[in-house]
Amino acid sequence: MTISWNTSISLALLALIGAGCSPRLSSRFCTPADLALPSSYDQVKPQKQLKRDPCNNYQSYIPDTLHLDHTPIKYIRVNVHWVNSSDKLSNYDGEEAIKFTKGLMHAVNYDLAKNAKMLLPRRNTTPVIPTQYRMVLTGRPGEPADEGIYFHYDDEVCYYIHKGKNANLFDRRVIQRYGIQLDTVLNIFIMPHHPDSVVSSTYLPGGVGVALGSAVKMAGPYENPRLTYWDFRGVLNHEIGHIYSLSHTWAYNDGCDDTPLHPQDCFGPHDRPGCDTLVSNNFMDYAAVQNAWTPCQIGKIHQRMATANSKTRAFLQPNWCQLHEDRHIYVKDSVTWTGHKDLEGHLTIEPGAVLTIRCRVALPADAKITVKPGGKLVLDNCRLYNDCGDVWQGIEIQTLGKLSAKIEAVGQPVIEHALNTLQ
């Protein structure tokens, strides 16, 4: 009869508890003496593997659907600017604009939460996984009445011209003039198409946008009053995809094998014969519906979000700074973290479980890692620290009778900002 590792640990715990003199559970924080060398781990291999650093591989950031809590939802802080002419007649204004803004945030988050199955390639088996990120309207700190919605009236910079000899989509003056918290909040400017462009039969004043590093410019709602905020959610999600490193999914290789090349001539299923099987719904395509994210695209977004000191990481709401008791992660099986992690609660390795950490892990203030009797934590050239200038508690080792937690060090793991430090 074969008994699994988890079963063996469970039986051992039951035996100890059932003994005449029940052992007491003891706890202490880890010291350098506890960092045992792995008994079955080649110490040379990890150094060689550093050349193929898993922390820099987008596949390491695709959320694990079996352990979804290991990838907490990230929130991108955004604000919205309605840019209008000085007479206030060229764009939405006041309550109408506020209602549209809040509706648009609801719509983009709806698609992010739902994620649709890819239409291409036909009869595909591309997995549909949670995106694990959302948008959140963010006002200026210390100003409760500031909802992150602003109005500007400026004839010089208010208009958006998407194409033609006078195209100004890459003009940053409106951003430079009216941007708010550009270092920590992604600014979204909703602008009117220029009236001279709108009257041209060759200019289509549809929903368009452009990503410009710390900001997004988009146009179209005011010129299409029959459309609602639901019709512009794809434009905004698309441009924010560019902000977080993604390319278009047609004409050339975007670095994702699950976003197939296809002719970019089917905006909708009835555009021409054959479009019923060629139209895309990927959010990085130009299509009538943009509501599908592939695993590769989600992995690339989260990889960029995890890149330390990057401009786009600074847009995230730093929920990993303060401890959230309700976001405690319990590892109950064998798991390897090959991507950077930002935890929002405590971390516990249960009896019989093994957690291997190979990249940086940020822990919130006052959090601790607990390794229960029979559990194992492998620190493989990783870094444990607090990302916000605070301290966390450290690694707690629990022992029950002769059964103790194990901690193994591979290479040179780094532990920083721990109150009960190993250093």
Short mmCIF file of C-alpha atoms in Angstrom, two decimals:
data_model
loop_
_atom_site.label_atom_id
_atom_site.label_comp_id
_atom_site.label_asym_id
_atom_site.label_seq_id
_atom_site.Cartn_x
_atom_site.Cartn_y
_atom_site.Cartn_z
CA MET A 1 0.00 0.00 0.00
CA THR A 2 1.32 3.46 -0.93
CA ILE A 3 0.84 6.35 1.48
CA SER A 4 1.26 9.90 0.20
CA TRP A 5 3.48 12.48 1.92
CA ASN A 6 0.45 14.47 3.10
CA THR A 7 -1.21 11.31 4.47
CA SER A 8 1.97 10.28 6.28
CA ILE A 9 2.24 13.68 7.95
CA SER A 10 -1.42 13.58 8.96
CA LEU A 11 -1.01 10.10 10.49
CA ALA A 12 2.08 11.22 12.35
CA LEU A 13 0.24 14.20 13.80
CA LEU A 14 -2.67 11.99 14.87
CA ALA A 15 -0.27 9.56 16.52
CA LEU A 16 1.42 12.34 18.45
CA ILE A 17 -1.86 13.87 19.55
CA GLY A 18 -3.20 10.49 20.60
CA ALA A 19 -0.17 9.55 22.71
CA GLY A 20 -0.51 9.33 26.46
CA CYS A 21 1.48 12.49 27.00
CA SER A 22 0.30 14.85 24.30
CA PRO A 23 3.14 16.92 22.84
CA ARG A 24 2.86 20.67 22.98
CA LEU A 25 2.96 22.85 19.90
CA SER A 26 5.90 25.24 20.14
CA SER A 27 6.75 28.18 17.93
CA ARG A 28 9.84 30.29 17.39
CA PHE A 29 11.26 32.47 14.68
CA CYS A 30 13.81 31.15 12.23
CA THR A 31 17.54 31.67 12.78
CA PRO A 32 20.47 31.04 10.41
CA ALA A 33 21.00 27.64 12.07
CA ASP A 34 17.59 26.54 10.79
CA LEU A 35 18.53 26.98 7.15
CA ALA A 36 19.37 23.37 6.33
CA LEU A 37 21.00 22.45 3.04
CA PRO A 38 18.59 20.45 0.89
CA SER A 39 19.15 16.74 1.13
CA SER A 40 18.16 16.06 -2.48
CA TYR A 41 18.82 19.34 -4.27
CA ASP A 42 21.81 19.93 -6.54
CA GLN A 43 23.35 23.19 -5.29
CA VAL A 44 25.05 23.79 -8.66
CA LYS A 45 21.92 23.67 -10.81
CA PRO A 46 20.19 26.77 -9.39
CA GLN A 47 23.24 28.89 -10.20
CA LYS A 48 23.20 27.64 -13.79
CA GLN A 49 19.46 28.20 -13.99
CA LEU A 50 19.89 31.88 -13.15
CA LYS A 51 20.79 32.39 -16.82
CA ARG A 52 17.20 31.44 -17.56
CA ASP A 53 15.71 33.44 -14.72
CA PRO A 54 12.09 32.32 -14.27
CA CYS A 55 11.32 35.69 -12.67
CA ASN A 56 11.70 37.24 -16.13
CA ASN A 57 9.39 34.79 -17.90
CA TYR A 58 5.81 35.89 -18.51
CA GLN A 59 4.64 32.30 -18.05
CA SER A 60 5.54 32.59 -14.37
CA TYR A 61 2.89 35.32 -14.00
CA ILE A 62 -0.10 33.55 -15.54
CA PRO A 63 -2.50 33.13 -12.58
CA ASP A 64 -2.67 29.56 -11.32
CA THR A 65 -6.37 28.67 -11.33
CA LEU A 66 -5.73 25.98 -8.70
CA HIS A 67 -4.25 28.59 -6.36
CA LEU A 68 -5.91 31.81 -7.49
CA ASP A 69 -5.40 33.46 -4.09
CA HIS A 70 -1.65 33.33 -4.77
CA THR A 71 -2.23 36.10 -7.35
CA PRO A 72 -4.22 38.82 -5.54
CA ILE A 73 -6.24 41.13 -7.80
CA LYS A 74 -4.25 44.22 -8.76
CA TYR A 75 -6.04 47.58 -8.99
CA ILE A 76 -4.87 50.19 -11.50
CA ARG A 77 -5.49 53.69 -10.16
CA VAL A 78 -7.00 55.91 -12.83
CA ASN A 79 -8.53 59.36 -13.10
CA VAL A 80 -10.62 60.77 -15.95
CA HIS A 81 -10.39 64.21 -17.54
CA TRP A 82 -13.18 65.60 -19.72
CA VAL A 83 -11.62 68.14 -22.06
CA ASN A 84 -13.96 70.68 -23.61
CA SER A 85 -13.94 73.90 -25.59
CA SER A 86 -14.22 77.16 -23.66
CA ASP A 87 -17.93 77.43 -24.53
CA LYS A 88 -18.54 73.95 -23.04
CA LEU A 89 -20.32 72.86 -26.24
CA SER A 90 -17.86 70.30 -27.62
CA ASN A 91 -17.98 67.52 -25.04
CA TYR A 92 -19.93 66.03 -22.16
CA ASP A 93 -19.95 68.15 -19.03
CA GLY A 94 -21.15 68.04 -15.44
CA GLU A 95 -23.43 65.24 -14.21
CA GLU A 96 -23.71 63.70 -17.68
CA ALA A 97 -19.93 63.25 -17.84
CA ILE A 98 -19.74 61.97 -14.25
CA LYS A 99 -22.43 59.38 -14.96
CA PHE A 100 -20.62 58.29 -18.13
CA THR A 101 -17.30 58.03 -16.27
CA LYS A 102 -18.65 55.82 -13.50
CA GLY A 103 -20.52 53.71 -16.04
CA LEU A 104 -17.36 53.27 -18.09
CA MET A 105 -15.42 52.10 -15.02
CA HIS A 106 -18.17 49.59 -14.30
CA ALA A 107 -18.11 48.37 -17.91
CA VAL A 108 -14.34 47.90 -18.18
CA ASN A 109 -14.27 46.04 -14.86
CA TYR A 110 -17.21 43.90 -15.96
CA ASP A 111 -15.24 42.61 -18.95
CA LEU A 112 -12.10 42.20 -16.83
CA ALA A 113 -14.06 40.12 -14.32
CA LYS A 114 -15.87 37.99 -16.91
CA ASN A 115 -13.21 37.38 -19.59
CA ALA A 116 -14.69 35.74 -22.68
CA LYS A 117 -13.57 32.75 -24.68
CA MET A 118 -11.42 33.57 -27.71
CA LEU A 119 -13.19 33.36 -31.07
CA LEU A 120 -9.89 32.76 -32.90
CA PRO A 121 -8.61 30.41 -34.00
CA ARG A 122 -11.90 28.74 -34.85
CA ARG A 123 -12.80 25.90 -32.46
CA ASN A 124 -9.83 26.83 -30.26
CA THR A 125 -9.14 25.36 -26.84
CA THR A 126 -7.42 28.43 -25.43
CA PRO A 127 -8.02 28.43 -21.65
CA VAL A 128 -10.17 31.20 -20.19
CA ILE A 129 -8.56 32.33 -16.95
CA PRO A 130 -9.26 35.23 -14.58
CA THR A 131 -7.45 38.45 -15.48
CA GLN A 132 -6.82 39.33 -11.81
CA TYR A 133 -6.71 43.08 -12.36
CA ARG A 134 -9.25 45.93 -12.30
CA MET A 135 -9.51 49.74 -12.56
CA VAL A 136 -10.30 52.03 -9.63
CA LEU A 137 -11.14 55.74 -9.86
CA THR A 138 -8.70 57.61 -7.64
CA GLY A 139 -8.85 61.21 -6.46
CA ARG A 140 -6.15 63.23 -4.76
CA PRO A 141 -5.23 61.99 -1.28
CA GLY A 142 -6.62 64.03 1.59
CA GLU A 143 -9.49 65.37 -0.54
CA PRO A 144 -12.58 63.21 0.15
CA ALA A 145 -14.72 65.14 -2.36
CA ASP A 146 -12.26 64.43 -5.18
CA GLU A 147 -13.60 61.42 -7.10
CA GLY A 148 -10.86 61.49 -9.73
CA ILE A 149 -13.10 63.17 -12.39
CA TYR A 150 -11.96 66.52 -13.75
CA PHE A 151 -13.13 69.12 -16.28
CA HIS A 152 -10.99 71.38 -18.45
CA TYR A 153 -12.02 74.07 -20.94
CA ASP A 154 -9.27 74.94 -23.37
CA ASP A 155 -9.74 75.71 -27.08
CA GLU A 156 -6.03 75.20 -27.76
CA VAL A 157 -5.64 71.57 -26.64
CA CYS A 158 -9.15 70.16 -26.30
CA TYR A 159 -9.55 68.47 -29.69
CA TYR A 160 -8.41 65.00 -30.79
CA ILE A 161 -7.52 64.37 -34.45
CA HIS A 162 -6.87 60.70 -35.06
CA LYS A 163 -5.62 60.78 -38.66
CA GLY A 164 -4.79 63.08 -41.53
CA LYS A 165 -2.15 65.75 -41.99
CA ASN A 166 -3.25 67.53 -38.81
CA ALA A 167 -3.32 64.39 -36.65
CA ASN A 168 -2.44 65.19 -33.05
CA LEU A 169 -3.02 61.92 -31.26
CA PHE A 170 0.59 61.90 -30.05
CA ASP A 171 0.48 65.52 -28.87
CA ARG A 172 1.11 65.51 -25.09
CA ARG A 173 0.27 69.12 -24.34
CA VAL A 174 -3.09 68.35 -22.76
CA ILE A 175 -1.37 65.81 -20.49
CA GLN A 176 1.40 68.21 -19.54
CA ARG A 177 -1.07 70.99 -18.88
CA TYR A 178 -3.77 69.16 -16.96
CA GLY A 179 -2.33 65.85 -15.74
CA ILE A 180 -2.92 65.09 -12.05
CA GLN A 181 -0.75 62.67 -10.04
CA LEU A 182 0.93 61.47 -13.22
CA ASP A 183 3.51 59.50 -11.22
CA THR A 184 0.99 57.35 -9.37
CA VAL A 185 -2.32 57.51 -11.28
CA LEU A 186 -2.98 56.64 -14.90
CA ASN A 187 -4.63 59.74 -16.41
CA ILE A 188 -7.39 59.21 -19.00
CA PHE A 189 -8.30 62.17 -21.22
CA ILE A 190 -11.65 61.97 -23.04
CA MET A 191 -11.59 64.56 -25.81
CA PRO A 192 -13.89 65.62 -28.66
CA HIS A 193 -13.00 65.00 -32.28
CA HIS A 194 -12.19 68.25 -34.02
CA PRO A 195 -15.37 69.71 -35.63
CA ASP A 196 -13.53 70.32 -38.92
CA SER A 197 -12.65 66.61 -39.03
CA VAL A 198 -16.17 65.49 -38.16
CA VAL A 199 -17.68 67.25 -41.18
CA SER A 200 -15.30 65.44 -43.54
CA SER A 201 -16.78 62.39 -45.29
CA THR A 202 -13.44 60.58 -45.02
CA TYR A 203 -13.04 61.04 -41.27
CA LEU A 204 -14.87 58.63 -38.99
CA PRO A 205 -15.35 60.08 -35.48
CA GLY A 206 -15.60 56.67 -33.85
CA GLY A 207 -14.25 55.33 -30.60
CA VAL A 208 -10.46 55.68 -30.79
CA GLY A 209 -7.58 56.09 -28.40
CA VAL A 210 -3.83 56.16 -27.92
CA ALA A 211 -1.57 55.11 -25.03
CA LEU A 212 1.09 57.64 -24.11
CA GLY A 213 3.08 56.16 -21.23
CA SER A 214 1.53 57.81 -18.18
CA ALA A 215 -1.77 58.67 -19.86
CA VAL A 216 -4.42 57.59 -22.34
CA LYS A 217 -6.19 59.89 -24.81
CA MET A 218 -9.49 58.73 -26.27
CA ALA A 219 -12.35 60.22 -28.28
CA GLY A 220 -15.75 59.29 -29.65
CA PRO A 221 -18.44 59.31 -26.93
CA TYR A 222 -19.72 62.82 -27.60
CA GLU A 223 -19.96 62.38 -31.37
CA ASN A 224 -21.90 59.12 -30.99
CA PRO A 225 -24.78 59.93 -28.62
CA ARG A 226 -26.62 56.73 -29.53
CA LEU A 227 -23.76 54.72 -27.98
CA THR A 228 -23.34 54.22 -24.24
CA TYR A 229 -20.33 53.71 -22.02
CA TRP A 230 -20.61 49.97 -22.72
CA ASP A 231 -19.57 50.67 -26.30
CA PHE A 232 -16.29 52.29 -25.22
CA ARG A 233 -15.07 49.77 -22.66
CA GLY A 234 -13.06 47.91 -25.31
CA VAL A 235 -11.24 51.08 -26.36
CA LEU A 236 -10.10 51.81 -22.83
CA ASN A 237 -9.13 48.22 -21.98
CA HIS A 238 -7.21 48.08 -25.27
CA GLU A 239 -5.18 51.23 -24.56
CA ILE A 240 -4.42 50.15 -21.01
CA GLY A 241 -3.21 46.85 -22.50
CA HIS A 242 -0.65 48.93 -24.42
CA ILE A 243 0.34 50.72 -21.20
CA TYR A 244 1.10 47.31 -19.69
CA SER A 245 3.35 46.14 -22.56
CA LEU A 246 0.93 44.46 -24.99
CA SER A 247 0.98 44.86 -28.77
CA HIS A 248 -1.71 44.43 -31.40
CA THR A 249 -2.44 40.81 -32.22
CA TRP A 250 -2.40 40.96 -36.02
CA ALA A 251 0.11 41.60 -38.82
CA TYR A 252 3.18 40.65 -36.76
CA ASN A 253 4.27 38.52 -33.83
CA ASP A 254 3.09 40.02 -30.54
CA GLY A 255 5.06 37.49 -28.47
CA CYS A 256 2.03 35.35 -27.62
CA ASP A 257 1.39 31.98 -29.24
CA ASP A 258 -2.27 32.05 -28.15
CA THR A 259 -3.12 35.23 -30.12
CA PRO A 260 -3.21 34.01 -33.74
CA LEU A 261 -2.31 36.13 -36.74
CA HIS A 262 -5.35 37.00 -38.83
CA PRO A 263 -6.44 39.45 -41.54
CA GLN A 264 -7.40 42.75 -39.92
CA ASP A 265 -10.34 43.30 -42.26
CA CYS A 266 -13.24 41.92 -40.24
CA PHE A 267 -14.44 44.44 -37.68
CA GLY A 268 -17.74 42.58 -37.41
CA PRO A 269 -19.09 39.21 -38.57
CA HIS A 270 -20.97 40.71 -41.55
CA ASP A 271 -18.26 42.96 -43.02
CA ARG A 272 -17.61 40.61 -45.93
CA PRO A 273 -18.11 36.94 -46.81
CA GLY A 274 -16.07 34.80 -44.43
CA CYS A 275 -16.00 37.29 -41.58
CA ASP A 276 -18.39 35.15 -39.59
CA THR A 277 -15.42 32.86 -38.85
CA LEU A 278 -12.60 35.42 -39.01
CA VAL A 279 -13.75 38.19 -36.67
CA SER A 280 -11.78 38.49 -33.43
CA ASN A 281 -12.93 39.37 -29.93
CA ASN A 282 -9.49 39.79 -28.40
CA PHE A 283 -9.18 43.05 -26.49
CA MET A 284 -5.96 43.96 -28.31
CA ASP A 285 -7.61 43.64 -31.74
CA TYR A 286 -9.65 46.24 -33.60
CA ALA A 287 -13.10 44.67 -33.52
CA ALA A 288 -16.68 45.41 -32.59
CA VAL A 289 -16.27 43.30 -29.45
CA GLN A 290 -13.03 43.31 -27.42
CA ASN A 291 -13.63 41.15 -24.37
CA ALA A 292 -11.16 38.23 -24.46
CA TRP A 293 -7.78 38.03 -22.72
CA THR A 294 -5.48 35.06 -23.37
CA PRO A 295 -3.26 33.45 -20.71
CA CYS A 296 -0.14 34.86 -22.38
CA GLN A 297 -1.53 38.40 -22.41
CA ILE A 298 -2.55 38.16 -18.76
CA GLY A 299 0.89 36.80 -17.87
CA LYS A 300 2.63 39.67 -19.66
CA ILE A 301 0.45 42.26 -17.92
CA HIS A 302 1.17 40.81 -14.48
CA GLN A 303 4.86 40.52 -15.27
CA ARG A 304 4.94 44.25 -16.06
CA MET A 305 2.94 45.00 -12.92
CA ALA A 306 5.52 43.09 -10.87
CA THR A 307 8.51 44.91 -12.35
CA ALA A 308 10.08 46.82 -9.47
CA ASN A 309 10.47 50.60 -9.80
CA SER A 310 8.62 50.68 -13.13
CA LYS A 311 6.29 53.55 -14.01
CA THR A 312 3.40 51.19 -14.65
CA ARG A 313 3.83 49.42 -11.30
CA ALA A 314 3.54 52.83 -9.63
CA PHE A 315 -0.03 53.10 -10.99
CA LEU A 316 -1.12 50.14 -8.87
CA GLN A 317 -2.96 50.55 -5.60
CA PRO A 318 -0.32 49.21 -3.15
CA ASN A 319 -2.52 46.77 -1.27
CA TRP A 320 0.61 44.84 -0.32
CA CYS A 321 1.76 47.55 2.12
CA GLN A 322 -0.71 46.98 4.96
CA LEU A 323 -1.79 43.66 6.44
CA HIS A 324 -5.21 42.30 5.42
CA GLU A 325 -6.17 39.50 7.81
CA ASP A 326 -8.77 38.17 5.36
CA ARG A 327 -6.15 37.57 2.64
CA HIS A 328 -4.18 34.90 4.47
CA ILE A 329 -2.67 32.38 2.02
CA TYR A 330 -2.59 28.73 3.12
CA VAL A 331 -0.34 26.43 1.09
CA LYS A 332 -1.70 22.89 1.36
CA ASP A 333 0.21 21.04 -1.38
CA SER A 334 3.48 21.35 -3.30
CA VAL A 335 3.79 24.75 -4.97
CA THR A 336 6.66 26.61 -6.63
CA TRP A 337 6.56 30.38 -7.07
CA THR A 338 8.63 31.25 -10.13
CA GLY A 339 7.40 34.84 -10.43
CA HIS A 340 7.49 37.87 -8.17
CA LYS A 341 4.68 38.05 -5.62
CA ASP A 342 3.05 40.87 -3.66
CA LEU A 343 1.21 39.32 -0.73
CA GLU A 344 -1.54 41.11 1.17
CA GLY A 345 -1.82 38.86 4.23
CA HIS A 346 -0.02 36.20 6.24
CA LEU A 347 1.44 33.09 4.58
CA THR A 348 1.15 29.62 6.14
CA ILE A 349 2.64 26.34 4.89
CA GLU A 350 0.46 23.53 6.22
CA PRO A 351 1.66 20.05 7.39
CA GLY A 352 2.81 18.01 4.39
CA ALA A 353 2.94 21.03 2.09
CA VAL A 354 6.03 22.36 0.34
CA LEU A 355 6.44 25.92 -0.91
CA THR A 356 9.47 26.79 -3.04
CA ILE A 357 10.12 30.50 -3.58
CA ARG A 358 12.44 31.48 -6.43
CA CYS A 359 11.80 35.22 -6.87
CA ARG A 360 11.04 38.26 -4.73
CA VAL A 361 8.08 38.16 -2.36
CA ALA A 362 6.86 41.37 -0.74
CA LEU A 363 5.08 40.89 2.58
CA PRO A 364 2.83 43.52 4.19
CA ALA A 365 3.69 45.21 7.48
CA ASP A 366 3.33 42.86 10.49
CA ALA A 367 2.78 39.81 8.29
CA LYS A 368 4.56 36.55 9.02
CA ILE A 369 5.35 33.30 7.28
CA THR A 370 4.39 30.28 9.37
CA VAL A 371 5.71 26.83 8.59
CA LYS A 372 3.68 24.22 10.49
CA PRO A 373 5.03 20.88 11.74
CA GLY A 374 5.72 18.69 8.72
CA GLY A 375 5.61 21.63 6.33
CA LYS A 376 8.60 22.76 4.29
CA LEU A 377 9.72 26.13 2.93
CA VAL A 378 12.46 26.20 0.28
CA LEU A 379 14.14 29.58 -0.25
CA ASP A 380 15.76 29.30 -3.67
CA ASN A 381 17.83 32.44 -4.36
CA CYS A 382 14.76 34.48 -3.47
CA ARG A 383 14.19 37.77 -1.68
CA LEU A 384 11.68 38.24 1.15
CA TYR A 385 11.04 41.85 2.15
CA ASN A 386 8.55 44.67 2.70
CA ASP A 387 8.10 46.90 -0.35
CA CYS A 388 6.81 49.93 1.55
CA GLY A 389 9.45 50.82 4.13
CA ASP A 390 7.84 48.88 7.01
CA VAL A 391 8.77 45.67 8.81
CA TRP A 392 7.22 42.23 8.75
CA GLN A 393 7.53 39.67 11.53
CA GLY A 394 9.70 36.99 9.95
CA ILE A 395 9.48 33.22 9.49
CA GLU A 396 7.86 31.26 12.28
CA ILE A 397 8.84 27.61 12.74
CA GLN A 398 6.40 25.33 14.54
CA THR A 399 7.25 22.03 16.23
CA LEU A 400 4.98 19.34 17.59
CA GLY A 401 6.89 16.70 19.54
CA LYS A 402 9.57 15.33 17.22
CA LEU A 403 7.84 16.66 14.14
CA SER A 404 9.14 20.06 13.07
CA ALA A 405 8.86 22.47 10.20
CA LYS A 406 11.72 22.51 7.71
CA ILE A 407 13.38 25.41 5.96
CA GLU A 408 15.93 24.88 3.20
CA ALA A 409 18.17 27.49 1.60
CA VAL A 410 19.35 27.21 -1.99
CA GLY A 411 22.01 29.63 -3.19
CA GLN A 412 21.84 32.97 -1.40
CA PRO A 413 18.31 33.90 -0.36
CA VAL A 414 17.90 37.41 1.04
CA ILE A 415 15.60 38.29 3.96
CA GLU A 416 15.08 42.01 4.60
CA HIS A 417 12.93 44.22 6.84
CA ALA A 418 12.01 41.32 9.14
CA LEU A 419 11.54 42.18 12.83
CA ASN A 420 12.82 38.73 13.75
CA THR A 421 15.49 38.62 11.10
CA LEU A 422 17.69 35.77 9.94
CA GLN A 423 20.64 38.07 9.29
#
